[in-house]
Coordinates of C-alpha atoms in Angstrom, one line a residue:
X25 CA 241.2 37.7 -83.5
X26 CA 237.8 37.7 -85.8
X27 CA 239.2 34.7 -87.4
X28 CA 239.9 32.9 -84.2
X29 CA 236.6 33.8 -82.8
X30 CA 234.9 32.5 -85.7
X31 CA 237.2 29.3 -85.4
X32 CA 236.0 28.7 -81.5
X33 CA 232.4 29.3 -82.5
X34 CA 232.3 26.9 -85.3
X35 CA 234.2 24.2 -83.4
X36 CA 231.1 24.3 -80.7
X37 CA 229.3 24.4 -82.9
X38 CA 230.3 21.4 -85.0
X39 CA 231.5 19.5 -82.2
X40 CA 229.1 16.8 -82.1
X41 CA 229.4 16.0 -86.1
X42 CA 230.9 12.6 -86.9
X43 CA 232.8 14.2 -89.7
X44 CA 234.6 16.3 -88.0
X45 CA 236.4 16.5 -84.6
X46 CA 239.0 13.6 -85.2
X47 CA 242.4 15.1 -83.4
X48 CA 244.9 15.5 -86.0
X49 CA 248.5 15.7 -85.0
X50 CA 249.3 17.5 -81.5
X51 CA 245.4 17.9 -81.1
X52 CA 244.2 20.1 -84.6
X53 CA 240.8 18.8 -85.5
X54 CA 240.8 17.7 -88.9
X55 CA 237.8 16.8 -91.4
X56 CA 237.4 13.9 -92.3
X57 CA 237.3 14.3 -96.3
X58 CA 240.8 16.2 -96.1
X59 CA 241.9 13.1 -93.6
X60 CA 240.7 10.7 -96.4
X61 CA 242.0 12.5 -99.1
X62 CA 245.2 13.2 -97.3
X63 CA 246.2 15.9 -99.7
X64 CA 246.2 20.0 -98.8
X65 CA 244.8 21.7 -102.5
X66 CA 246.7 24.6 -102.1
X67 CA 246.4 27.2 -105.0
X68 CA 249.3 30.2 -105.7
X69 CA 250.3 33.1 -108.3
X70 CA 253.6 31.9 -108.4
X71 CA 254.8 35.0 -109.5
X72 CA 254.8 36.9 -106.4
X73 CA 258.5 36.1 -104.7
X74 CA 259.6 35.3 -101.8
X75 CA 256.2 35.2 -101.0
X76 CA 255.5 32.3 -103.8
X77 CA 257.1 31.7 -107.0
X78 CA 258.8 29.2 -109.0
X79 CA 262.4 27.9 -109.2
X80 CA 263.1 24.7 -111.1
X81 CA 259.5 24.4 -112.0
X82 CA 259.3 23.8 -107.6
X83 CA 257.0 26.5 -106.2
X84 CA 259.8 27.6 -103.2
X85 CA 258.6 31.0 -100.7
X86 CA 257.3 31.8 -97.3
X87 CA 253.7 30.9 -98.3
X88 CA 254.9 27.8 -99.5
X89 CA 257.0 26.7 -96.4
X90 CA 253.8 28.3 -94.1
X91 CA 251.5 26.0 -96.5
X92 CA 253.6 22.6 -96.0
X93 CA 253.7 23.4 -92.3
X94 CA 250.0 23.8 -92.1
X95 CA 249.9 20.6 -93.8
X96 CA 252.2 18.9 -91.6
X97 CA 250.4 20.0 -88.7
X98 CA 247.0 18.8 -90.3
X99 CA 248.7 15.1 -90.9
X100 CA 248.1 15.2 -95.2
X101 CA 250.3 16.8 -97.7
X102 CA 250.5 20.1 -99.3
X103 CA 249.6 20.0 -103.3
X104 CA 250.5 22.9 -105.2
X105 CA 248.4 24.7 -108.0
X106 CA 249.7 27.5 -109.6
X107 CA 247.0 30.2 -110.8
X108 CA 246.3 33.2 -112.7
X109 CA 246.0 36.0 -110.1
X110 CA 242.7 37.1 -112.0
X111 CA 241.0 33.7 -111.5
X112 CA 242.3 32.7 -108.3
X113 CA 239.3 32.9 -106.3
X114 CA 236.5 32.0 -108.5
X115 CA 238.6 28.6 -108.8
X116 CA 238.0 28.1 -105.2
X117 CA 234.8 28.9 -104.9
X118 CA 234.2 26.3 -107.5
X119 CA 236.0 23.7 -106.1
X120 CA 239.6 23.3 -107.8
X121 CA 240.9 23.3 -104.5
X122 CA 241.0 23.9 -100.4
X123 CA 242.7 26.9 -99.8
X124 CA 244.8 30.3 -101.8
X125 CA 247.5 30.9 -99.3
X126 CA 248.9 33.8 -101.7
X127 CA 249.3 36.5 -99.7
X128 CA 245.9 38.0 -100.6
X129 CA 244.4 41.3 -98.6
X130 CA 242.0 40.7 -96.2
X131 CA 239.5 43.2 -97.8
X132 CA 235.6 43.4 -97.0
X133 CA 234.7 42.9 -100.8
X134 CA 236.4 39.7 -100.6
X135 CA 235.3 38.7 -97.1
X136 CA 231.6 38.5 -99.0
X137 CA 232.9 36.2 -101.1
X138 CA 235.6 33.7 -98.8
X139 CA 236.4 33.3 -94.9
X140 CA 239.8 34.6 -94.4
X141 CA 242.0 33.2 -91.6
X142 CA 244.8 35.9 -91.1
X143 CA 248.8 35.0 -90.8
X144 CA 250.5 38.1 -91.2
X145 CA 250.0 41.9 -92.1
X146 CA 251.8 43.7 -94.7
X147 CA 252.6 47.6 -96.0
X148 CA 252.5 48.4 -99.4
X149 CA 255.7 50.7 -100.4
X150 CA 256.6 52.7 -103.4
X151 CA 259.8 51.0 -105.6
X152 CA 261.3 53.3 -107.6
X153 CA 264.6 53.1 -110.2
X154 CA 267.6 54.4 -108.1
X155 CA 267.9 58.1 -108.1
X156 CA 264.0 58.3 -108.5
X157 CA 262.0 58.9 -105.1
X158 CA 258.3 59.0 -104.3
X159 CA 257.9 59.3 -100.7
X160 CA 253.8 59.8 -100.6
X161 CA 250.8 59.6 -102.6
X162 CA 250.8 63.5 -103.5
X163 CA 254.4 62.6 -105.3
X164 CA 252.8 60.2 -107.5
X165 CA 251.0 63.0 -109.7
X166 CA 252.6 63.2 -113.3
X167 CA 253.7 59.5 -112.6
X168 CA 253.0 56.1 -114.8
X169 CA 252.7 53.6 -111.7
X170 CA 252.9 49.6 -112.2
X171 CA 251.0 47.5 -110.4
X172 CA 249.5 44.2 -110.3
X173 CA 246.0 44.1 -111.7
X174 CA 243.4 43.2 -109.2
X175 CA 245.2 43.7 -105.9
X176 CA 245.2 46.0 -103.2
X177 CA 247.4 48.4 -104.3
X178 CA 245.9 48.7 -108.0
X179 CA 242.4 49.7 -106.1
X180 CA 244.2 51.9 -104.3
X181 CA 245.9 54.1 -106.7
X182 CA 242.5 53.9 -108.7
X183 CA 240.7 55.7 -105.4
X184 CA 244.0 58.1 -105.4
X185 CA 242.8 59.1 -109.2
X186 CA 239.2 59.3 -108.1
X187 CA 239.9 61.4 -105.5
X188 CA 241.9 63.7 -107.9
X189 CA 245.5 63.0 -107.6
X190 CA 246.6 63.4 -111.2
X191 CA 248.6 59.9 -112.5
X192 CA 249.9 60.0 -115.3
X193 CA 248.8 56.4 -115.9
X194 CA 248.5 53.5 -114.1
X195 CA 250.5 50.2 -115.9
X196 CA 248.7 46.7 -114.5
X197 CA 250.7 43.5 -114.9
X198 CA 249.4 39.8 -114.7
X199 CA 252.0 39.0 -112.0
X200 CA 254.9 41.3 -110.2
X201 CA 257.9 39.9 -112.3
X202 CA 256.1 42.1 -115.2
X203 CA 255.6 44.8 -113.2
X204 CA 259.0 44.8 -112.2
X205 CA 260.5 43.8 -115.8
X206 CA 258.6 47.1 -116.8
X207 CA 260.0 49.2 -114.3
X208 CA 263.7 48.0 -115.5
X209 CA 263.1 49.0 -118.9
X210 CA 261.9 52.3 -118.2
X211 CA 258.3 51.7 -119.0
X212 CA 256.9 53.1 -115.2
X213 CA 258.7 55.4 -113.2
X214 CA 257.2 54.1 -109.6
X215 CA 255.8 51.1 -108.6
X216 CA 252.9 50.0 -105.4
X217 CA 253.6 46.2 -104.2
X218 CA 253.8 44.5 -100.4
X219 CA 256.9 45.4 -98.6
X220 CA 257.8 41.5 -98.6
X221 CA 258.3 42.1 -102.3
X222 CA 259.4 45.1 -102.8
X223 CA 262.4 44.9 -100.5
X224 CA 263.2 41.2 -101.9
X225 CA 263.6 42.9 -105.3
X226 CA 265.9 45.9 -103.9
X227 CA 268.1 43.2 -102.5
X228 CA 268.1 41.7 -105.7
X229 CA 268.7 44.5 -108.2
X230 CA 270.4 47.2 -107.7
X231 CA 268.2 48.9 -110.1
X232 CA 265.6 49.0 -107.4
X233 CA 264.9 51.5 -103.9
X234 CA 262.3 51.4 -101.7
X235 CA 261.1 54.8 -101.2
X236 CA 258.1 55.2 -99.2
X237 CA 255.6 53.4 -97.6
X238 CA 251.9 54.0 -99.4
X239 CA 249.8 51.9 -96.8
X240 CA 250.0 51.1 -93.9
X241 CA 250.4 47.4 -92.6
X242 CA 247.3 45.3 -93.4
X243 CA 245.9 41.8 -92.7
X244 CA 246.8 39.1 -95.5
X245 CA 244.9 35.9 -94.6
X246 CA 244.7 32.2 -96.0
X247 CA 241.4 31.9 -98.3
X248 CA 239.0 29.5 -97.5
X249 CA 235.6 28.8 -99.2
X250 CA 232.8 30.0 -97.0
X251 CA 230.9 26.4 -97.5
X252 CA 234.0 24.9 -95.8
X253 CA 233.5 25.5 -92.3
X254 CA 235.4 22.6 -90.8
X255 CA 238.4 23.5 -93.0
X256 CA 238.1 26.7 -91.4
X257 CA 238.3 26.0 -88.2
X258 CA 241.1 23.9 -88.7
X259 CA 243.3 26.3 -90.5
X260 CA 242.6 28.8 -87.8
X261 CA 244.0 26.3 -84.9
X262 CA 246.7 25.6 -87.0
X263 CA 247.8 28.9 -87.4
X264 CA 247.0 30.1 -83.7
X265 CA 249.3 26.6 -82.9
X266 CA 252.1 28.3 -85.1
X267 CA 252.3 31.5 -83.3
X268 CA 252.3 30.4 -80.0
X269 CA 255.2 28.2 -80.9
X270 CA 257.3 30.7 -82.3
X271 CA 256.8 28.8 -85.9
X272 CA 255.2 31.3 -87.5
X273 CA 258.0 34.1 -86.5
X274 CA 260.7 31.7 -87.5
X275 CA 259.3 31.6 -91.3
X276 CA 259.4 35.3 -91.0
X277 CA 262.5 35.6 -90.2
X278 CA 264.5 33.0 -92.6
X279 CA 262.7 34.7 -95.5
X280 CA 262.6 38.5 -94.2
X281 CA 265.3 39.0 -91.7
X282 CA 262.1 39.6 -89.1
X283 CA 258.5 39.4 -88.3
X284 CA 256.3 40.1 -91.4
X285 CA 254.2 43.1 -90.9
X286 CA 256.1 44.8 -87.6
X287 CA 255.8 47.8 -88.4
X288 CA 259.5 49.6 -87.9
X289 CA 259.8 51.5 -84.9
X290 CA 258.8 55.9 -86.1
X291 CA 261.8 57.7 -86.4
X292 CA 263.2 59.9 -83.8
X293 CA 262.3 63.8 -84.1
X294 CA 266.2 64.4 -85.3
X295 CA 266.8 61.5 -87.5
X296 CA 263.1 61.9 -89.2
X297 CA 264.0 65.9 -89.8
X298 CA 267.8 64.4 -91.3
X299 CA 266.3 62.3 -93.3
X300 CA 262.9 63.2 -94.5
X301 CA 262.2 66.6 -93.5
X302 CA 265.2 69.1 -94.4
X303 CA 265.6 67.8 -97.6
X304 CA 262.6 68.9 -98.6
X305 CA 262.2 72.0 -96.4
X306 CA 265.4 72.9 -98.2
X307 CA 264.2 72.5 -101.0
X308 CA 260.6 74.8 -100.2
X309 CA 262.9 77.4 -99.2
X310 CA 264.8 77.9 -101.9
X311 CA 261.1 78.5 -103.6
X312 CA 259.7 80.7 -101.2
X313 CA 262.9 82.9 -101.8
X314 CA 263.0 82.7 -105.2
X315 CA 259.3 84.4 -104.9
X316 CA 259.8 86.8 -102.1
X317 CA 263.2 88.0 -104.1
X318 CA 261.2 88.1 -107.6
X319 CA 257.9 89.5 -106.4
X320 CA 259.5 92.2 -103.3
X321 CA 261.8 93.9 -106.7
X322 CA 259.1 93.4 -108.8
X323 CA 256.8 95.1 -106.3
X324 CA 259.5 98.0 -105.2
X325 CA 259.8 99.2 -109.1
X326 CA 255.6 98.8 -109.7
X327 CA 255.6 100.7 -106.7
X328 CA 257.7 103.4 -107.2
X329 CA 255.7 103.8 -110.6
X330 CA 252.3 103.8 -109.1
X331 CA 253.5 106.2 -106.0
X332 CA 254.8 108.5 -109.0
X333 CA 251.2 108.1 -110.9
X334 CA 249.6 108.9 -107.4
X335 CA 251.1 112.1 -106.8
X336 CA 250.7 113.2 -110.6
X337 CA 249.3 116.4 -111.8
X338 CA 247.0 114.2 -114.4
X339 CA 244.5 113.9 -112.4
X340 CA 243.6 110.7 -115.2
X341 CA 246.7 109.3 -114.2
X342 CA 246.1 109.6 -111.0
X343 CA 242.6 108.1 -111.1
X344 CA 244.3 104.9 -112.8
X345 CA 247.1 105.0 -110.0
X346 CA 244.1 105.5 -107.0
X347 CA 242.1 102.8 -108.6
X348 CA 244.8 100.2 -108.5
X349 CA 245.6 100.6 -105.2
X350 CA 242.0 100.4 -104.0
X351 CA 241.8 97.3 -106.2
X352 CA 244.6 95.5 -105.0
X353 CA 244.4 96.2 -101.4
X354 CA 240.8 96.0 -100.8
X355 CA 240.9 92.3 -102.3
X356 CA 242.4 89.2 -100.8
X357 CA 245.6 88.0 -102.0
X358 CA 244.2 84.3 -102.0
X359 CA 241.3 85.2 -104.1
X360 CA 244.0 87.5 -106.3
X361 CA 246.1 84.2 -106.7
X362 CA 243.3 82.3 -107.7
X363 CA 242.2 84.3 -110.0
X364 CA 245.8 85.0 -111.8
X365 CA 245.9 81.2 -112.4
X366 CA 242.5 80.0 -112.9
X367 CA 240.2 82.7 -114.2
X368 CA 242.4 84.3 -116.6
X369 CA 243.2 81.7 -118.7
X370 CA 239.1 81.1 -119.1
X371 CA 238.2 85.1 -119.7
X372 CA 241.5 86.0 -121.7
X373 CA 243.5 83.2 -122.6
X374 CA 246.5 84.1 -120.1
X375 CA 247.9 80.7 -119.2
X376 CA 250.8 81.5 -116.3
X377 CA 252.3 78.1 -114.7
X378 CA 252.2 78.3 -111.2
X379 CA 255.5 80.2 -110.3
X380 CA 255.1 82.8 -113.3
X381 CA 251.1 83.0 -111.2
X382 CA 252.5 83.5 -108.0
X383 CA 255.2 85.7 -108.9
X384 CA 252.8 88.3 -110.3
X385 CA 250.1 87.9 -107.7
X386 CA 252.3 88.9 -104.9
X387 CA 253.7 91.3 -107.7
X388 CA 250.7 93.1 -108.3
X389 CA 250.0 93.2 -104.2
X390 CA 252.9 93.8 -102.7
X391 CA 252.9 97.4 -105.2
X392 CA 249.7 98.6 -104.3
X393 CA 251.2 98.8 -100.4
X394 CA 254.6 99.6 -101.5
X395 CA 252.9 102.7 -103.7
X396 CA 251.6 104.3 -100.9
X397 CA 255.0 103.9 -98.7
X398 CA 256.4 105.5 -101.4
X399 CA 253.8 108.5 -102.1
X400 CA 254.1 108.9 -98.1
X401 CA 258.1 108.7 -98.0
X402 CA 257.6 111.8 -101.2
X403 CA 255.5 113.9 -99.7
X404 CA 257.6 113.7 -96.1
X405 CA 260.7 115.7 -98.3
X406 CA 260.4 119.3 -97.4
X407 CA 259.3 120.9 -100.5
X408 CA 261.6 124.0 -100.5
X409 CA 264.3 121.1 -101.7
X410 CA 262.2 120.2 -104.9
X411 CA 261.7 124.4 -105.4
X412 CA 265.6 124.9 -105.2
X413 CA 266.2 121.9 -107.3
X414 CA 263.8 123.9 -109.9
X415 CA 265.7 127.1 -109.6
X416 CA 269.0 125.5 -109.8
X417 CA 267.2 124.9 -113.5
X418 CA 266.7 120.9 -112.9
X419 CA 263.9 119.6 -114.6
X420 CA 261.1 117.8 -112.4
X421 CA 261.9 114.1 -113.1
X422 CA 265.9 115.1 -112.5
X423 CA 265.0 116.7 -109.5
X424 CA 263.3 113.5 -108.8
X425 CA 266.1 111.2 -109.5
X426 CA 268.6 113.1 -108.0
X427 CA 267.3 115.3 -105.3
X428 CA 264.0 113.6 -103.7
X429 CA 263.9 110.1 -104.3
X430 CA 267.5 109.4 -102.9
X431 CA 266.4 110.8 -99.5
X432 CA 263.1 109.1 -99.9
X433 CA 264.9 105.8 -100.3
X434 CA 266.7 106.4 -96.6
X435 CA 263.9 106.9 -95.4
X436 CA 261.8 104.1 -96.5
X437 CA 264.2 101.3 -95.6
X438 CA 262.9 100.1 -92.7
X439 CA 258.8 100.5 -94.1
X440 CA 260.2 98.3 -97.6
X441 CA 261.9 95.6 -95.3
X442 CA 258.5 95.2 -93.5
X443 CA 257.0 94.8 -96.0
X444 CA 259.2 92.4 -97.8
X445 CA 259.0 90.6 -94.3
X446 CA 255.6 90.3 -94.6
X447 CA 255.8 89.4 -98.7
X448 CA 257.8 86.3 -97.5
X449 CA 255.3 85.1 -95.1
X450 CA 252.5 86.0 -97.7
X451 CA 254.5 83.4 -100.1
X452 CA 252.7 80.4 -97.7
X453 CA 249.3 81.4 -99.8
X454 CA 250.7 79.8 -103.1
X455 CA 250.5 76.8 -101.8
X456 CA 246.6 76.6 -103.3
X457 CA 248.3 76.5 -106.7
X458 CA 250.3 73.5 -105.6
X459 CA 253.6 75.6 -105.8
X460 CA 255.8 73.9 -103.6
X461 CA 257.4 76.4 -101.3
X462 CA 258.5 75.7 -97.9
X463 CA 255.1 75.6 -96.3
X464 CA 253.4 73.7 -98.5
X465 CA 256.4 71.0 -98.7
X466 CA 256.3 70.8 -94.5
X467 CA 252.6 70.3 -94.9
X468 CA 252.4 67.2 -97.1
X469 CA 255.2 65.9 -94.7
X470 CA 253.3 66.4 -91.8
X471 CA 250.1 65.1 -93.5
X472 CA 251.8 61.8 -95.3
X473 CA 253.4 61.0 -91.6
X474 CA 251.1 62.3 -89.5
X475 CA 253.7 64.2 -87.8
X476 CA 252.8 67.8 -87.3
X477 CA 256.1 68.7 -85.3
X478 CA 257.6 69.5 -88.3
X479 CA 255.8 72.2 -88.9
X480 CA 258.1 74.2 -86.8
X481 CA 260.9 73.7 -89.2
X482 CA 259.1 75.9 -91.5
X483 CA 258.5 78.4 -89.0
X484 CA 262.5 78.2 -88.1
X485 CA 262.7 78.8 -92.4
X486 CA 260.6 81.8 -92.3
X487 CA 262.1 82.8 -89.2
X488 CA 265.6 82.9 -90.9
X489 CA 264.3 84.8 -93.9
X490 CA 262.8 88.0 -92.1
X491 CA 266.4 88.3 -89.9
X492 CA 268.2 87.7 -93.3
X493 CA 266.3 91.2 -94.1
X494 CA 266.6 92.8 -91.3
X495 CA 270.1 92.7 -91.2
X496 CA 270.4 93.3 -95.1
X497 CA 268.4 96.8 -94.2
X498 CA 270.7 97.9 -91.7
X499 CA 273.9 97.8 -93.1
X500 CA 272.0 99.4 -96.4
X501 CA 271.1 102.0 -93.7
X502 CA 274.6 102.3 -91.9
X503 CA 276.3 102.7 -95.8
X504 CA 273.6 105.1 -97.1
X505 CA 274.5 107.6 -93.9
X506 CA 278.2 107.0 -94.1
X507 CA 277.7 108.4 -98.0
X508 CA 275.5 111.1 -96.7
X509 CA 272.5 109.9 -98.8

């Protein structure tokens, strides 16, 4: 619309020149040195199919057919220079030619430097190898990435590294055929390019997927030198002429199937869960169990040890036992996790990856409540029981082990379930480490899609995990009393 207000404008405003105004075919004004000349400079990167490449030494694409239709239109014919990506606009600003239509990004550093009429808008998707998937920026950490040098994408996954989303490196190529020739031979892992290309490749190769979508659909324009007014004006008639026609959508659709850069209708809420959601909810869960199972036993048997230190006769073991509890309860377990994973390695040298941190975090705090369910689950055993174990001539710890504790464990189900509840809920907090449990996998879908309703899968997840418990703890309870424990 800016480009067609601009053309309107400049068209009053030129309207009286003698150069220009002279109708070309079905009414286009045309200037006169392109009517003289009667030859459209068009400049390409003929590597950058089906948008614009080479077959036969013929430059063949949708730019190519949109070109010779604009030229049509403006009564001349198109000529076709192939360029260098990298020098493609300082050769029109210096005059090698009229126009790039090369499906360059409408972007505001380049708008300083051309006009811009815009023809179509485009995404930008991740390709991967088959059997490799990216799906958003976050998965791109760890990754080498090809791109082409210069273009939209490349600046984009430079902002993605300044803003601190760890590549492993970033690959440019001169044109896309490189980029993609890399990605066959195993050189990158993931690739950024227009949707246009990307999916022309997948239909190509089966060595190719489209994965993702990185950007979101933006303008692609025809490049016009900002000194060329009248040109600019004409190319923006000629492309408003093309759309109301139906032209412009019938390029679209001989090269793509459809109209470049609609944007595909948003999944459904069932078919976006089937597809993009439970696989990876799935996958969190399995996390956030494996720490709720590995930290609630760890906790139960640092517990029982701390509860035992607690009600000690030592009173130097009991100080230890007191201060540990008041430690780890009267901290956060956020700042506990953070600490575990990036303090310690700085004061001690203790480097833990993520799940070994997480695992003893909630370790750690999950004993220092579990301590004093046991110490109150002890001391709720009548004591004549531990004095007639004594006088039966048991010693203290197997009077413990066979007398007290049992009884204590009956007692405690329901208390230890809670609590193991509440450990798997607590899991959510390792998320700050980027551990990718159930929670934090629902999060970056929500965030990448901008669809928050998926957030109650994850409550469905956790959900599922405390009745799992629940259940586990009642028939322990029901088989305990039919043993008379």
């Amino acid at each position: 619309m800016r480009c067609l207000a601009l053309a309107v404008g400049v068209l009053l405003a030129v309207g009286a020149s003698p150069s220009f105004g002279a109708p070309g075919p079905d009414s286009i004004p045309v200037p006169a040195r392109l009517r003289d000349a009667g030859v459209l400079r068009v400049a390409i990167d003929a590597t950058y199919p089906p948008m614009e490449s080479l077959r036969e030494g013929q430059p063949e694409g949708f730019d190519v057919d949109l070109a010779r239709e604009l030229a049509r239109r403006l009564g001349v014919t198109a000529e076709f220079i192939v360029m260098d990506w990298d020098g493609i606009l300082a050769g029109l600003t210096s005059g090698r030619y009229d126009v790039i239509i090369s499906s360059m990004n409408i972007t505001p550093e380049r708008q300083q430097q051309v006009d811009f009429v815009e023809y179509a808008r485009m995404s930008q998707v991740f390709v991967c190898r088959r059997g490799f998937v990216v799906r958003t920026e976050q998965e791109l950490a760890g990754r080498v990435v090809a791109v082409q040098v210069n273009t939209t994408s490349h600046r984009w996954l430079e902002r993605l590294q300044r803003q601190g989303i760890a590549l492993e490196e970033i690959k440019p190529f001169p044109g896309m055929t490189e980029a993609f020739a890399a990605m066959k031979s195993e050189q990158a892992e993931v690739l950024v390019t227009d949707e246009a290309v990307g999916r022309y490749f997948a239909l190509r190769d089966d060595t190719f997927a489209v994965t993702g979508q990185a950007l979101e659909p933006e303008p692609i324009g025809i490049a016009i030198d900002k000194r060329d007014k009248e040109l600019t004006a004409s190319i923006a008639a000629a492309i408003e002429q093309l759309r109301r026609d139906g032209e412009l959508r019938r390029l679209s659709e001989r090269w793509f199937g459809g109209e470049l850069g609609q944007v595909a209708p948003p999944l459904g809420f069932w078919d976006f869960s089937r597809t993009v959601v439970l696989p990876r909810v799935f996958k969190g869960l399995q996390v956030t169990l494996l720490l709720t199972l590995g930290s609630g036993l760890s906790g139960i048997a640092l517990g029982l040890l701390v509860a035992l230190a607690r009600i000690s006769r030592k009173q130097g073991v009991q100080g230890v036992a007191r201060l540990y509890i008041a430690l780890f309860r009267g901290t956060p377990l956020l700042l506990q996790i953070l600490f575990i994973f990036f303090a310690l390695p700085l004061m001690i040298g203790v480097k833990l990856g993520a799940m070994a941190a997480g695992i003893v975090a909630l370790s750690l705090n999950a004993a220092a409540y579990i301590a004093e369910i046991f110490r109150a689950g002890i001391e709720s055993i009548d004591k004549g029981q531990m004095e007639a174990a004594r006088a039966l001539g048991m010693s203290y710890g197997l009077a413990m082990r066979r007398v007290i504790l049992p009884q204590t464990f009956r007692r405690l189900l329901p208390p230890l379930v809670n609590e193991l509840a509440a450990l798997s809920k607590d899991t959510s907090l390792v998320m700050v480490i980027a551990l990718p449990e159930m929670l934090y996998e629902t999060k970056q879908i929500a965030g990448a899609y901008l669809r928050p309703e998926v957030y109650a899968w994850a409550a469905l997840g956790y959900l599922l995990i405390v009745l799992a418990l629940s259940t586990l703890a009642r028939r322990l309870e029901k088989r305990l009393e039919a043993h008379g424990a």
